[in-house]
XYZ file of C-alpha atoms in Angstrom:
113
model
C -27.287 -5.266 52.721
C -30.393 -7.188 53.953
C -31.790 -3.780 55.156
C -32.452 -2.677 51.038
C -36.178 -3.483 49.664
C -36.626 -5.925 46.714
C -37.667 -3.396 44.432
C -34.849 -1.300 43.849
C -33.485 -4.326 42.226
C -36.123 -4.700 39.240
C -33.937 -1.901 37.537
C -31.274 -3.855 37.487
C -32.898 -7.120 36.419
C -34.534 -5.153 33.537
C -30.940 -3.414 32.462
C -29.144 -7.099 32.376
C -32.557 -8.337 29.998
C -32.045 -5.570 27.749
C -28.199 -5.345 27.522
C -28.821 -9.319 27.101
C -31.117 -8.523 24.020
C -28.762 -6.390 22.789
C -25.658 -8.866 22.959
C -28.199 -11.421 20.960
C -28.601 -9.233 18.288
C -24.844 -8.016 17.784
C -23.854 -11.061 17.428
C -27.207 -11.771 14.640
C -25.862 -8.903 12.684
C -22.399 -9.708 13.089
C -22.744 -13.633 11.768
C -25.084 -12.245 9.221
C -22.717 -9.844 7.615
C -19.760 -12.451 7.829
C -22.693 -14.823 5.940
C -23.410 -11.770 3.174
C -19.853 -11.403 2.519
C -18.624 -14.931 1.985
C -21.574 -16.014 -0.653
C -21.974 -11.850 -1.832
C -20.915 -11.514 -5.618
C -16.984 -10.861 -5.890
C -16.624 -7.783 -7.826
C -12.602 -8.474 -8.165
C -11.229 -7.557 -11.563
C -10.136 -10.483 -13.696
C -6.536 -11.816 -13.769
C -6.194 -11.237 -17.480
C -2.998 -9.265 -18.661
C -3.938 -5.785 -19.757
C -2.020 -4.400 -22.672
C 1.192 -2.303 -21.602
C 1.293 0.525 -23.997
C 5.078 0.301 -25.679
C 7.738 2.976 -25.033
C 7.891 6.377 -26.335
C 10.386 6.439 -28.873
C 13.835 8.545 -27.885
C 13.902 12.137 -29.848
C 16.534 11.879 -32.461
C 20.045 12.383 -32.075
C 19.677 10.696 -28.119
C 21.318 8.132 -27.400
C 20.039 5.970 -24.381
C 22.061 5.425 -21.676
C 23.712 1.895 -21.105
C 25.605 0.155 -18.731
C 28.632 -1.369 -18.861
C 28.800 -5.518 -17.770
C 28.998 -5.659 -13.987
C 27.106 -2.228 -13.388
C 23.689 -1.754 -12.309
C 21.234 0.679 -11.031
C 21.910 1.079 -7.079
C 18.982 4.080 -6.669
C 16.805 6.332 -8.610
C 15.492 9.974 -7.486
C 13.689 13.029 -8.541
C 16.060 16.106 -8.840
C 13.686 18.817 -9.863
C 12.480 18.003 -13.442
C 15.363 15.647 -14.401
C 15.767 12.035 -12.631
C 19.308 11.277 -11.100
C 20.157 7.378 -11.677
C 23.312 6.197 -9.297
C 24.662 3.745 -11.170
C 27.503 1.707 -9.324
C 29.806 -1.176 -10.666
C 33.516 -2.837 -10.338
C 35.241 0.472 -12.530
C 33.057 3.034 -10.098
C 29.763 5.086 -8.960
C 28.250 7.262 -11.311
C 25.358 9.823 -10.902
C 23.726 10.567 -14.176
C 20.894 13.188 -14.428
C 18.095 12.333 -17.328
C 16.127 14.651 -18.791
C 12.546 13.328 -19.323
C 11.249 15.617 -21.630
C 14.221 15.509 -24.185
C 16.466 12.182 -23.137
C 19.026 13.702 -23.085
C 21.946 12.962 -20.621
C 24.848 14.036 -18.595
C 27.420 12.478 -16.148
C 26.701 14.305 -12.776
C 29.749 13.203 -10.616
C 32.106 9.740 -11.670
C 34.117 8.413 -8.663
C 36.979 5.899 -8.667
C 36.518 2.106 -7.781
């Protein structure tokens, strides 16, 4: 080891001074972004309500579906263009298929409780 020259070390000494300069300034740019971003101008929309436009009324002669007390909705899919609701409660499961376009609907399958 004592048998290298001096000089082949100045390459070294000069790649730790830049790679030093270049750790100084990372960490510049990274305190100055964190800086820009906590006093930069919030562009967030407001929390006011927006307006929910109201329901499209059913055609006529539809009636909408209902469920009885003690039913609810236990899953909702796409089936092609209709929507199949499985609705399940203490008398049964039901699978009901909803057309979107007309409202109109039908009783898929009905099992027993």
């Amino acid at each position: 080891m004592r048998d290298q020259p001096q000089g082949d070390l100045r390459g070294l000494k000069a790649l730790v001074g830049i790679l030093g300069v270049l750790i100084v300034i990372g960490t510049a740019v990274v305190i100055g972004t964190v800086i820009h971003r906590l006093y930069a101008r919030s562009d967030a929309p407001s929390m006011a309500p927006l307006a929910v436009p109201a329901a499209p009324a059913l055609p006529a002669g539809v009636v909408a579906p209902s469920l009885a007390p003690g039913e609810h909705i236990a899953g909702i899919a796409a089936a092609g263009g209709r929507i199949a609701v499985w609705v399940s409660g203490p008398h049964g499961d039901r699978l009901l298929l909803i057309d979107p376009a007309s409202g109109q609907t039908s009783v898929l399958l009905r099992t027993a409780p």
